[in-house]
Coordinates of C-alpha atoms in Angstrom, one line a residue:
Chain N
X1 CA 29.4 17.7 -14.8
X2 CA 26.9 18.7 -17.8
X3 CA 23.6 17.3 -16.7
X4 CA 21.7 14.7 -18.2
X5 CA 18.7 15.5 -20.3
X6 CA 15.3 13.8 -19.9
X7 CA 12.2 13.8 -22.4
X8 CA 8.7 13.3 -20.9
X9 CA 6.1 12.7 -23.5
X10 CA 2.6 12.5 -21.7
X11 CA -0.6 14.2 -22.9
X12 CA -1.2 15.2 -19.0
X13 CA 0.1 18.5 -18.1
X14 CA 0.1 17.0 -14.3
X15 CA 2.0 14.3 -15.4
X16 CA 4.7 16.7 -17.4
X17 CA 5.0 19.0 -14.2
X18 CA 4.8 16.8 -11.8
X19 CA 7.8 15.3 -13.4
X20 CA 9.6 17.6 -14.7
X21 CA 9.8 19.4 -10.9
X22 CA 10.9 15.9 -9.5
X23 CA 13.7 15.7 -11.9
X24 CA 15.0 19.1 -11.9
X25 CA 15.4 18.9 -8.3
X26 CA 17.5 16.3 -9.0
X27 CA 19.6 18.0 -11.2
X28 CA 18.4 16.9 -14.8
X29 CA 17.3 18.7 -17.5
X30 CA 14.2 18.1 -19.3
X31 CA 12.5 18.3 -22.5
X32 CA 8.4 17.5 -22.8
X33 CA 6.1 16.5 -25.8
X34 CA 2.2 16.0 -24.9
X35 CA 2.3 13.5 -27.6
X36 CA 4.1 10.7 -29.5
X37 CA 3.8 11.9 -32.9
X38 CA 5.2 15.4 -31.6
X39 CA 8.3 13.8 -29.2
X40 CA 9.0 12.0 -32.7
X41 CA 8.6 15.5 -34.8
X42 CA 11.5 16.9 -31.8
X43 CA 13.8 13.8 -32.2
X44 CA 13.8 13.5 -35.8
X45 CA 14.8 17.7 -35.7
X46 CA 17.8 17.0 -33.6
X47 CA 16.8 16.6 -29.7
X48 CA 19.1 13.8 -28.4
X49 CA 17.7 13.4 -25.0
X50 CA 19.9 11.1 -22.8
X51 CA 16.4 9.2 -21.4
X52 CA 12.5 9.1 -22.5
X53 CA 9.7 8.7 -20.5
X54 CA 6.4 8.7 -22.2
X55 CA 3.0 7.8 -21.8
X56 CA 1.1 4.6 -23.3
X57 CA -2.6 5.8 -24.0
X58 CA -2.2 8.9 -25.9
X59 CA -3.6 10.8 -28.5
X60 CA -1.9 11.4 -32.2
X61 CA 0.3 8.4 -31.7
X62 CA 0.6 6.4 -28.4
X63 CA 3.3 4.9 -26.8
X64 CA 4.3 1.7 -28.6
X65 CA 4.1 3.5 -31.4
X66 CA 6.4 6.1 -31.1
X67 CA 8.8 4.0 -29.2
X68 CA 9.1 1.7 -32.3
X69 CA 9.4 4.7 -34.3
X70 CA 12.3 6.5 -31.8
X71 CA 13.8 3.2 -31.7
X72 CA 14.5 3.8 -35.5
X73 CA 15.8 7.8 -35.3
X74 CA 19.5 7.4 -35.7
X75 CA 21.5 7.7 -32.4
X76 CA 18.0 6.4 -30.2
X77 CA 18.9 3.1 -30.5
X78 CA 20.4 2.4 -27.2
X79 CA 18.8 5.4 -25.3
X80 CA 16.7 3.9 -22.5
X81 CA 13.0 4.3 -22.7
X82 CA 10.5 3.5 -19.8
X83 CA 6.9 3.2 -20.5
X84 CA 5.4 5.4 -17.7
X85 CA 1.7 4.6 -17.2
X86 CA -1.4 3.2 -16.0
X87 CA -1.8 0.6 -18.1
X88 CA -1.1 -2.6 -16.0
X89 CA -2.0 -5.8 -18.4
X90 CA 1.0 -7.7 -19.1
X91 CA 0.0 -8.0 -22.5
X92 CA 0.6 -4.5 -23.1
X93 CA 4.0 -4.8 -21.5
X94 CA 5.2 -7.2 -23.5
X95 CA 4.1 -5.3 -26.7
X96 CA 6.1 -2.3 -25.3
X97 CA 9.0 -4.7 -24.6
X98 CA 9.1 -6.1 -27.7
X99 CA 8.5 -2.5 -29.3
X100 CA 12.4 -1.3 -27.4
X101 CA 11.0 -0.2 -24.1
X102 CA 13.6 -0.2 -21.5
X103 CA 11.4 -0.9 -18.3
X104 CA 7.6 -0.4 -17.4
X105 CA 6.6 1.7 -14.4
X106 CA 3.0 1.7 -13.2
X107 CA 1.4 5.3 -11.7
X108 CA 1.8 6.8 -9.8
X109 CA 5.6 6.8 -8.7
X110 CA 6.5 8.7 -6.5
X111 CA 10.0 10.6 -7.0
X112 CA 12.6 9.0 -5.0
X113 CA 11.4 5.3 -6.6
X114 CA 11.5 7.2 -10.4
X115 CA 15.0 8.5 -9.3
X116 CA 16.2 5.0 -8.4
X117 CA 15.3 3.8 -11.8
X118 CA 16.3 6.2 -13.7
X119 CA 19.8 5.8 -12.0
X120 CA 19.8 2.1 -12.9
X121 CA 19.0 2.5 -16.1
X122 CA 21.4 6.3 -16.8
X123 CA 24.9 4.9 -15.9
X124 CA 26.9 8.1 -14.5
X125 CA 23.4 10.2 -13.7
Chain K
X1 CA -52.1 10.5 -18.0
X2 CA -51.1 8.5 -15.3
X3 CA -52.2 4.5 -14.7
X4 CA -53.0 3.7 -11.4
X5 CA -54.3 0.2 -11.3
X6 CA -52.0 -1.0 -13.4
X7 CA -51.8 -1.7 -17.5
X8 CA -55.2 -2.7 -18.5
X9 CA -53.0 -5.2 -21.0
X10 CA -52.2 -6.8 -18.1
X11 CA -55.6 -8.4 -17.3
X12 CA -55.6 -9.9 -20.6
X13 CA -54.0 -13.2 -18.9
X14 CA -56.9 -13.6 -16.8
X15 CA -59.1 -13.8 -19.9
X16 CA -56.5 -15.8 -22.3
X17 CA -58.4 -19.2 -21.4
X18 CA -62.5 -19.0 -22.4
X19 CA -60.9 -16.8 -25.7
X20 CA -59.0 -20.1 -26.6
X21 CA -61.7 -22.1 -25.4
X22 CA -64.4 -20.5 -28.2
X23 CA -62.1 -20.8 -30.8
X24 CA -61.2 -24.0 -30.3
X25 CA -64.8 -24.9 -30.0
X26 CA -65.6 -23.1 -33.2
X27 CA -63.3 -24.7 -35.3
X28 CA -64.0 -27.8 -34.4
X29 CA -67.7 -27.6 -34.9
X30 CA -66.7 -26.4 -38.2
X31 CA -64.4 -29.3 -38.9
X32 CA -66.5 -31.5 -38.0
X33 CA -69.2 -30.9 -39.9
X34 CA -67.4 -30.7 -43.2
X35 CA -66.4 -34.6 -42.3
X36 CA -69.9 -35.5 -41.8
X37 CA -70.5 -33.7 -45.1
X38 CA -67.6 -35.1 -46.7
X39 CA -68.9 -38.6 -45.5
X40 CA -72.6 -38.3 -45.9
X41 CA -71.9 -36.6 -49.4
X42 CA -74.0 -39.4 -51.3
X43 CA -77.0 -39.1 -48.9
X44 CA -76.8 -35.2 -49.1
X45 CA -77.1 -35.3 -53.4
X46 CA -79.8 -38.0 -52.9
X47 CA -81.8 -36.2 -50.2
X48 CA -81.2 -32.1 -51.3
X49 CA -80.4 -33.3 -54.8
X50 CA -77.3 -31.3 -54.3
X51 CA -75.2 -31.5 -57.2
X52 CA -72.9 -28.7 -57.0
X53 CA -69.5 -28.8 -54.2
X54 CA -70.8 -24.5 -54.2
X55 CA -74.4 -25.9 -52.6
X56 CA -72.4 -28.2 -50.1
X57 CA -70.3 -25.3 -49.2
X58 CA -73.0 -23.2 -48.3
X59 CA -74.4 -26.2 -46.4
X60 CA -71.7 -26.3 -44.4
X61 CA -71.7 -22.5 -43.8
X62 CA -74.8 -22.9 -43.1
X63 CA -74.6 -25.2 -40.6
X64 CA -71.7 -24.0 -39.0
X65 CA -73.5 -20.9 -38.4
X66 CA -76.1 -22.6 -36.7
X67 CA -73.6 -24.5 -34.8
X68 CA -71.7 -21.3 -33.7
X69 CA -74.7 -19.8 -33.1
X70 CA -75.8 -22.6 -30.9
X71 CA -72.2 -22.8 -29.5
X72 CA -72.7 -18.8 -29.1
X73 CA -75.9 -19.6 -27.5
X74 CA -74.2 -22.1 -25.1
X75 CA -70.8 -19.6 -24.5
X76 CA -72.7 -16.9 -24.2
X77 CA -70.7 -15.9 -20.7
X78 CA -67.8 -16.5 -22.5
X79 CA -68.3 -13.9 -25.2
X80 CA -69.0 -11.4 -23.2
X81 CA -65.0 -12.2 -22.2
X82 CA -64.6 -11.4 -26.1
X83 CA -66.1 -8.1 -26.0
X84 CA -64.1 -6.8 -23.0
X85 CA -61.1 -8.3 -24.7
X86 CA -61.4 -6.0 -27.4
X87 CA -62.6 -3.2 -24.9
X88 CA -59.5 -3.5 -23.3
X89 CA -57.0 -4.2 -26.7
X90 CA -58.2 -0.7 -27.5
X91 CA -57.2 0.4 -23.8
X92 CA -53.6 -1.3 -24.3
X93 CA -53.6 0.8 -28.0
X94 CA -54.1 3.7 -26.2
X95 CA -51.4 2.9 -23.1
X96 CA -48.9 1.4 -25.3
X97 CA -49.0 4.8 -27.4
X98 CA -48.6 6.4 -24.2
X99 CA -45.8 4.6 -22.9
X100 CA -43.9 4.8 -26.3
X101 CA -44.3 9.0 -26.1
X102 CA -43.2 8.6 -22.7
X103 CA -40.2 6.2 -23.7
X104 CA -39.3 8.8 -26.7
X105 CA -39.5 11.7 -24.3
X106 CA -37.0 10.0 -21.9
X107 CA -34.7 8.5 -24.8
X108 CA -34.9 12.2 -26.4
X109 CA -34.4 13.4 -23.1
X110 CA -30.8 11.2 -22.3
X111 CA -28.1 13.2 -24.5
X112 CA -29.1 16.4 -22.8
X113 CA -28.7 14.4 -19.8
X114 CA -25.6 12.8 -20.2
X115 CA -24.2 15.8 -21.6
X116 CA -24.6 17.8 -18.2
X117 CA -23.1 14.9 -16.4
X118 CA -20.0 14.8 -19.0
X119 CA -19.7 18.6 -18.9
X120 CA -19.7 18.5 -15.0
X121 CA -17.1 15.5 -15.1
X122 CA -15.1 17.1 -17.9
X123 CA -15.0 20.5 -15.7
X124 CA -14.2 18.6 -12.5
X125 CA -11.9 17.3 -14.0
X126 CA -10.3 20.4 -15.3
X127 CA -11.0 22.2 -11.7
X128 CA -8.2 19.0 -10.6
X129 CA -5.6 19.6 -13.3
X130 CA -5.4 23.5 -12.4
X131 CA -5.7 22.6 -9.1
X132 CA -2.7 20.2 -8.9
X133 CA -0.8 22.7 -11.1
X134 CA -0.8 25.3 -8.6
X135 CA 0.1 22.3 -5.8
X136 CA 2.6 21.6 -7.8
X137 CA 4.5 25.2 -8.6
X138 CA 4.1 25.6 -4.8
X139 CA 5.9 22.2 -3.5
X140 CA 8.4 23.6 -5.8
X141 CA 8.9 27.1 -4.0
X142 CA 8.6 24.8 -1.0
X143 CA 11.7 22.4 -2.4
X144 CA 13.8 26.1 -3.3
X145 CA 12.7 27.5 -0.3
X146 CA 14.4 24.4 1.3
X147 CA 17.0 24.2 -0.9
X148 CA 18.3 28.1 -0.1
X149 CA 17.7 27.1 3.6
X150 CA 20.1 24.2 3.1
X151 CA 22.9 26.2 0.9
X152 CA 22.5 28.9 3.9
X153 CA 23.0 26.2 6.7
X154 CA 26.0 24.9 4.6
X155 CA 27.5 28.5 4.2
X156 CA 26.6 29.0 8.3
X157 CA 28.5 25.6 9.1
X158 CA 31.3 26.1 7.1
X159 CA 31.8 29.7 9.1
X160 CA 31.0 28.2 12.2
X161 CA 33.7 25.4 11.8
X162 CA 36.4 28.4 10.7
X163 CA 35.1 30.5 13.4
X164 CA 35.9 28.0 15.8
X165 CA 39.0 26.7 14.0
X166 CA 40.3 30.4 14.3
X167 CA 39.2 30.6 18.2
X168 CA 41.3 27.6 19.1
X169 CA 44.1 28.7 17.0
X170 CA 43.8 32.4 19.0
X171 CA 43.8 30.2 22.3
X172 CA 46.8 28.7 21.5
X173 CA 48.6 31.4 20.5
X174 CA 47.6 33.4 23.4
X175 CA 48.4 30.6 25.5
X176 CA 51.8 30.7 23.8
X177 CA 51.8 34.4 24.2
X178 CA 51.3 33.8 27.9
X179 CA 53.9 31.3 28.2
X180 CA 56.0 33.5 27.0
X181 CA 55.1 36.1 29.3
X182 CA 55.2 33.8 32.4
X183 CA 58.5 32.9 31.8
X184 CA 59.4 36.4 31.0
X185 CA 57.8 37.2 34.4
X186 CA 60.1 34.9 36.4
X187 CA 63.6 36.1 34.9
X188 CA 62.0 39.5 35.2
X189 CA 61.3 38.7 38.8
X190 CA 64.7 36.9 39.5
X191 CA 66.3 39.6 38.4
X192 CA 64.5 41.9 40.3
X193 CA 64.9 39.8 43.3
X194 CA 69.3 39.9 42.4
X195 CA 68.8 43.4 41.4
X196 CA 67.0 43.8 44.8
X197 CA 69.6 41.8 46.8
X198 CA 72.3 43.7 45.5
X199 CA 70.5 47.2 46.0
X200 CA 70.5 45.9 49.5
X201 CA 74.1 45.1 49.6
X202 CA 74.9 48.8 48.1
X203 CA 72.9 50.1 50.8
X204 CA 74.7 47.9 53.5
X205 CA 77.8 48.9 51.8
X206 CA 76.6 53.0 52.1
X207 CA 75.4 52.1 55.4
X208 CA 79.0 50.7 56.6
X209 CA 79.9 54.9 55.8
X210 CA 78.8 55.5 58.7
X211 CA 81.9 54.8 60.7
X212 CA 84.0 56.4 58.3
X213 CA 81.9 60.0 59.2
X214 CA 82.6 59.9 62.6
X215 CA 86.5 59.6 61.8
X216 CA 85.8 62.7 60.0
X217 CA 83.7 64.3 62.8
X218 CA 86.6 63.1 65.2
X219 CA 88.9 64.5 63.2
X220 CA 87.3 67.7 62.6
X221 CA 86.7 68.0 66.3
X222 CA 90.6 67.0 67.1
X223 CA 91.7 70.0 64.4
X224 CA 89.4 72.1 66.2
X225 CA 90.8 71.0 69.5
X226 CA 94.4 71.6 67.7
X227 CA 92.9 75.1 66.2
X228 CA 92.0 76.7 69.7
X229 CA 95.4 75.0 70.8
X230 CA 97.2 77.4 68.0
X231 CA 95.1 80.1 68.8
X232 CA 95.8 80.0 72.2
X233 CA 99.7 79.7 71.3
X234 CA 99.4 82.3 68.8
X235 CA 98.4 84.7 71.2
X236 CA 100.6 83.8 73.5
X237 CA 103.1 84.7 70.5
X238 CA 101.6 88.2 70.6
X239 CA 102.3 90.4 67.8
X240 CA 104.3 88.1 66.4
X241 CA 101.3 85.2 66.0
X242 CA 98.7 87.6 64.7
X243 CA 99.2 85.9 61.6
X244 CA 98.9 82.6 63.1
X245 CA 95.9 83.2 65.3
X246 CA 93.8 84.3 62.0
X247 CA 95.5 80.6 60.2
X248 CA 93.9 79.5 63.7
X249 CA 90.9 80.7 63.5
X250 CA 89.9 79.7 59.8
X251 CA 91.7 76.1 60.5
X252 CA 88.7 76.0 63.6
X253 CA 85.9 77.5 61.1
X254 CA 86.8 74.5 58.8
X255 CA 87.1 72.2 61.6
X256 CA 83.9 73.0 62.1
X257 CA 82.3 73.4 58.6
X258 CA 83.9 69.8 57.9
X259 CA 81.7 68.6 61.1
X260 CA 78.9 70.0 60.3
X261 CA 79.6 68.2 56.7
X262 CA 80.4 65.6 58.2
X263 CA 76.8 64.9 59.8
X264 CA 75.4 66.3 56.8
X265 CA 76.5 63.4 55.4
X266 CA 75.6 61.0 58.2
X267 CA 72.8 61.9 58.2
X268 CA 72.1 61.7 54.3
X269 CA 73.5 58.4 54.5
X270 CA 71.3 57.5 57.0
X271 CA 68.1 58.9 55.1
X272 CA 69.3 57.5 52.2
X273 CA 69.6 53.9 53.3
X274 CA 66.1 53.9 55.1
X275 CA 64.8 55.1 51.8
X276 CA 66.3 52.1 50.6
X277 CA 65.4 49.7 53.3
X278 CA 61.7 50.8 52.7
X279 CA 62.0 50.4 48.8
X280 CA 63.8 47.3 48.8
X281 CA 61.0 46.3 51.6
X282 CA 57.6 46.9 49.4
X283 CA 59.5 45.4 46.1
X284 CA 60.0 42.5 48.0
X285 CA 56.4 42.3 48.7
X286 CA 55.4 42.9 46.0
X287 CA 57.5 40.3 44.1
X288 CA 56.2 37.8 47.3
X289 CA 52.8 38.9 45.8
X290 CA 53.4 38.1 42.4
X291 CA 55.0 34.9 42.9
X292 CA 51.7 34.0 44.7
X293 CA 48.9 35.3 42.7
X294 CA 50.6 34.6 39.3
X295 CA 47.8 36.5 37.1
X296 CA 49.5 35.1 33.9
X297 CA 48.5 31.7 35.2
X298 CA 44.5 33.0 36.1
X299 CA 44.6 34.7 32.4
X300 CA 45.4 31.5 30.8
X301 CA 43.3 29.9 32.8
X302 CA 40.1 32.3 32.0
X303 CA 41.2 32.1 28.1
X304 CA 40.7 28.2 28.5
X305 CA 37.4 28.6 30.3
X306 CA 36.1 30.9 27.8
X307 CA 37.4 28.6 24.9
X308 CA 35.7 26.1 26.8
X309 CA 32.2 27.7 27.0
X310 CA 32.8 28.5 22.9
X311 CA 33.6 24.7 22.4
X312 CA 30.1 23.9 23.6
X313 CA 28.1 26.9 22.5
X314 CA 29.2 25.8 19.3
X315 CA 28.7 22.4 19.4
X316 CA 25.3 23.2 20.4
X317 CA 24.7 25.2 17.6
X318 CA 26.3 23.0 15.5
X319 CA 23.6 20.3 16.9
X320 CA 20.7 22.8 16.0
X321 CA 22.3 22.9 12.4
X322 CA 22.2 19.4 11.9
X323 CA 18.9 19.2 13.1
X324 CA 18.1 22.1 10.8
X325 CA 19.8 20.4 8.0
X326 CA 17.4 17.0 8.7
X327 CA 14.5 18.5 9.0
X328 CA 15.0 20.1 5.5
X329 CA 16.4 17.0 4.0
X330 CA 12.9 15.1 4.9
X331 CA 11.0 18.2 3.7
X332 CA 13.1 18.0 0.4
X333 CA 12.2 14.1 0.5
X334 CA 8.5 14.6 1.7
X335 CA 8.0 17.2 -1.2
X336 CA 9.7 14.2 -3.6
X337 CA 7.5 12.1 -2.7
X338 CA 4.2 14.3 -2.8
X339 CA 4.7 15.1 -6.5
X340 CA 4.6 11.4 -7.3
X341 CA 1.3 11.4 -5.2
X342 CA -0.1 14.1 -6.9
X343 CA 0.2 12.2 -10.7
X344 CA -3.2 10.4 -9.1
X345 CA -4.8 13.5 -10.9
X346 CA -3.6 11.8 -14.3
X347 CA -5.4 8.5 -12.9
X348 CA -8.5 9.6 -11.9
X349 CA -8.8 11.5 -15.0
X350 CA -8.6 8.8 -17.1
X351 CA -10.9 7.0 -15.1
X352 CA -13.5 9.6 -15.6
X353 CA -13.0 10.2 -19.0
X354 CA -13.8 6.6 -19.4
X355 CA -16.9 7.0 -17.6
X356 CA -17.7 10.3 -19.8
X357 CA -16.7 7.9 -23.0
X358 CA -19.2 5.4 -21.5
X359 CA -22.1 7.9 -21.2
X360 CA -21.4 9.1 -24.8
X361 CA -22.0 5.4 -25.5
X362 CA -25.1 5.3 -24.2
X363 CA -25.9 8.4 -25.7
X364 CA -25.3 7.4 -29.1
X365 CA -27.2 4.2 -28.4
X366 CA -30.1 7.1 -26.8
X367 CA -30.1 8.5 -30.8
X368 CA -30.5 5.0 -32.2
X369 CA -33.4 3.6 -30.2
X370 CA -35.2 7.4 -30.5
X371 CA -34.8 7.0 -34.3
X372 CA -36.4 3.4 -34.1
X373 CA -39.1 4.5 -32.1
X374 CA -39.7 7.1 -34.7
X375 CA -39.4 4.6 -37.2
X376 CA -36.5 6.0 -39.2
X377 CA -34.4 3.5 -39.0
X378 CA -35.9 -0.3 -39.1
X379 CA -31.9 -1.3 -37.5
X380 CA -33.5 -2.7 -33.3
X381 CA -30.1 -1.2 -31.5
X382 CA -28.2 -3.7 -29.5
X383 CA -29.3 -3.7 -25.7
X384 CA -27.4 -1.8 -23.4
X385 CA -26.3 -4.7 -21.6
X386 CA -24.0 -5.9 -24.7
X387 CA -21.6 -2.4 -24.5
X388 CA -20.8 -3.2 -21.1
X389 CA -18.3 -5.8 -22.5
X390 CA -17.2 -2.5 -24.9
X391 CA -16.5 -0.7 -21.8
X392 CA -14.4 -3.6 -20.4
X393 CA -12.4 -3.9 -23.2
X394 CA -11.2 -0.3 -23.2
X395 CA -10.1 -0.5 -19.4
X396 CA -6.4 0.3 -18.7
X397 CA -6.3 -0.3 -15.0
X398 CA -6.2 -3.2 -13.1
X399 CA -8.4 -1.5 -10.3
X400 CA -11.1 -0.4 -13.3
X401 CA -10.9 -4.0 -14.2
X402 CA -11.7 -5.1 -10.5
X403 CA -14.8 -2.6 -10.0
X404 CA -16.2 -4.1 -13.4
X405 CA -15.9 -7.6 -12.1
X406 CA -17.2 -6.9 -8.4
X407 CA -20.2 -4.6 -10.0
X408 CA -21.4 -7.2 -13.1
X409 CA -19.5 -10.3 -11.2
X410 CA -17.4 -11.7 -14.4
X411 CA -14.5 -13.0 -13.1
X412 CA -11.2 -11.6 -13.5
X413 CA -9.4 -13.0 -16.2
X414 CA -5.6 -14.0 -16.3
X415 CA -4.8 -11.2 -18.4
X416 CA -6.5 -8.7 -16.1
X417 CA -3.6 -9.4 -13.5
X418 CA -1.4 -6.5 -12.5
X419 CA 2.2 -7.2 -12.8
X420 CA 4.2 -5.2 -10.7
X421 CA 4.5 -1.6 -10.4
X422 CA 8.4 -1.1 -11.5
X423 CA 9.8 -3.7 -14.1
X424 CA 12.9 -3.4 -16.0
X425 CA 13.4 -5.4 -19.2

């Protein structure tokens, strides 16, 4: 089985290798930006990344943002996004639901929860 | 220059009162007697022949000098008050200048001293991320280390199970083998025990010669008895039974040799079947033996012990795998679970950098008031107080949100409420 690829986008190099060692143990691949308008710049040159995780508060272009704009990238439309941050208003939610985010996960997670949602949301990973 | 007793300025309230009170006083008197001039105006031109409002003026001057003078006269305690009022306005010039150096100096001072406490928060912050890093690359040696473990454990099993799939097919087959061999052992031993009986009834049969020897050695004795007969006849013949005597004699000599054969023979026969008695005697015993003992029974036996004592060594070491394989599983899990942990790194440096935005706040308001002070800019910056609800605004967690309300005691607004951690849409 060919496995799945993931894109982080966070402008924390924590975050990115925190991440990117839980879901390689898990047998995905990943891809990182550390900011929106740069995951945008990989998208629009090709990447087709089977799920995105990014950030909300970055620099460049933050979250909302550059889901709206990945939203539009052809073949993005139905990739599942989740908002990974630490932004907890419900307003902001609501602006990344309305935006195309997919869910909304507060941090820290730890691995085993990210896994479980990821699974939900990746049908066959 | 340091004020011990406190601002000099501040004794100015004591004094406020009689200040007021002379004043007051003066103004009146000076009121007042303008109305009385303003009334007694016709009495005044017919009296001083004052024609002139310049000469009434200077009456009234006049005579408000003279009445302040008396009034001075009568508040004379009370002016003293004035002169130390102004003593001490020149003492609050000289402190307020004071104070305002001293306020510069500490306004001037606040970049440099925010800037330390960014630059240590900023490196501290730094000192986390490279910290967590290096926690980070080894969790993930830990989870390969773990991982290899587990593969080996899995390679180990999988042995272990053929192993003991290939013992228990070897116990079987030499179980089989010693079946085989038992069974083998009884027709052997059957036959043996025929072969045996049969040897017996040959040497019964040999035995049974015996007889048949001593009809020889009866015979060989009657020839001989017939032999001396002939030679006795023969020389009785004389000459004529020479020939006779020597037939005689050898008939006797074979008479004899045939005896002598004959318990040659009796004798062989009689070794020969104690021989066989004796052989027939320890084969027997030996057989009696086997039957008894049966060692392929005790072999088969010991191969089912020893498969036995395999079956539970491995079952033990089996046990120790699993437990092996556990253990790792809830490192694997534990080391999951830490690298979620450690994105608290991420959390608290956003919390600090929002403290290090903060201070750059205030130092930027620091730069406004010093340029105020200094009158370059006639702009009064906006109290302190009024960024604090520019620091609440550019909160992004719920817990940030909570320490702002317990610290200035706003409430929490709706808004402010976390929703929950995981939320899919």
């Amino acid at each position: 089985m060919v496995a799945k690829t993931i894109m982080i986008v966070d402008d924390s190099q924590t975050m990115i290798m925190s991440l990117k060692a839980t879901l390689e143990m898990n047998g995905f691949r990943v891809e990182s930006a550390y900011d929106g308008l740069q995951a945008l710049n990989r998208l629009k040159s090709g990447l087709k990344p089977d799920l995105i995780i990014t950030d909300i508060n970055m620099p460049n272009m933050d979250g909302i943002e550059f889901i709206k704009n990945a939203r539009m990238v052809s073949g993005l439309r139905f990739t599942p996004i989740l908002a990974l941050t630490t932004e907890s208003q419900q307003a902001k939610r609501n602006e990344a639901k309305k935006a195309g985010a997919t869910g909304w996960l507060v941090k820290p997670v730890a691995g085993p929860d990210l896994v479980k949602v990821i699974k939900q949301v990746l049908p066959g990973a | 220059m340091r004020v011990k007793q406190g601002l000099p300025c501040a004794r100015l309230d004591n004094i406020h009162t009689p200040y007021v009170k002379i004043t007051v006083i003066f103004f009146c008197a000076v009121a007042l007697v303008s109305f009385l001039a303003y009334l007694l105006y016709p009495y005044l031109h017919a009296l001083f022949k004052l024609s002139h409002r310049l000469e009434v003026s200077m009456v009234i001057i006049s005579a408000s000098v003279v009445i302040f003078s008396v009034a001075a006269m009568i508040t004379k305690k009370h002016l003293k008050h004035v002169f130390k009022i102004i003593s001490i306005h020149n003492q609050c010039a000289t402190q307020h200048l004071f104070i305002r150096n001293h306020y510069k100096q500490t306004v001037e001072d606040i970049p440099d001293y925010t800037n330390l406490l960014c630059n240590q928060l900023s490196e501290a912050v730094a000192q986390t991320e490279e910290d967590v890093l290096n926690v980070v690359d080894r969790l993930v040696n830990i989870h390969n280390e773990s991982k290899s473990q587990m593969e080996r454990i899995g390679s180990s099993t999988d042995k272990s199970n053929e192993l003991i799939s290939t013992m228990q097919q070897q116990v079987k087959q030499n179980e089989e083998i010693i079946r085989v061999l038992d069974n083998f052992s009884r027709v052997q031993s059957a036959h043996l025990e025929d072969n045996l009986k049969r040897i017996q009834q040959l040497s019964d049969d040999i035995k049974q010669l015996s007889p048949l020897v001593n009809i020889i050695t009866e015979i060989a004795d009657q020839t001989n008895l017939l032999a001396l007969n002939a030679a006795i006849e023969a020389a009785r013949a004389g000459e004529a039974g020479k020939g006779f005597a020597v037939v005689a004699d050898e008939v006797r000599k074979l008479s004899n040799k045939t005896n002598e054969a004959a318990k040659d023979i009796a004798d062989r026969i009689s070794k020969v079947t104690e021989r066989v008695q004796s052989e027939i005697k320890n084969a027997f015993q030996v057989l009696e033996r086997n039957r008894k003992t049966n060692e392929f029974r005790r072999l088969s036996d010991s191969l089912r012990e020893i498969e036995s004592r395999f079956g539970d060594t491995a079952s033990i070491l089996e046990e120790v795998i699993r437990g092996i394989d556990e253990a790792n599983r809830v490192i694997m899990d534990e080391v999951s679970a830490v690298l979620g942990e450690i994105q608290f790194q991420d959390v608290l440096r956003q919390r600090i950098e929002h403290v290090i935005n903060a201070l750059q706040l205030m130092n930027n308001l620091a730069g406004e008031t010093l340029s105020w002070l200094s009158g370059d800019s006639d702009a009064v910056p906006e109290p302190l107080k009024s960024h604090m609800d520019e620091i609440r605004e550019k909160y992004v967690m719920y817990e940030q949100r909570v320490v702002h309300s317990r610290v200035t005691g706003d409430p929490l607004s709706i808004q402010d409420e976390s929703g929950p951690k995981i939320e899919l849409f």
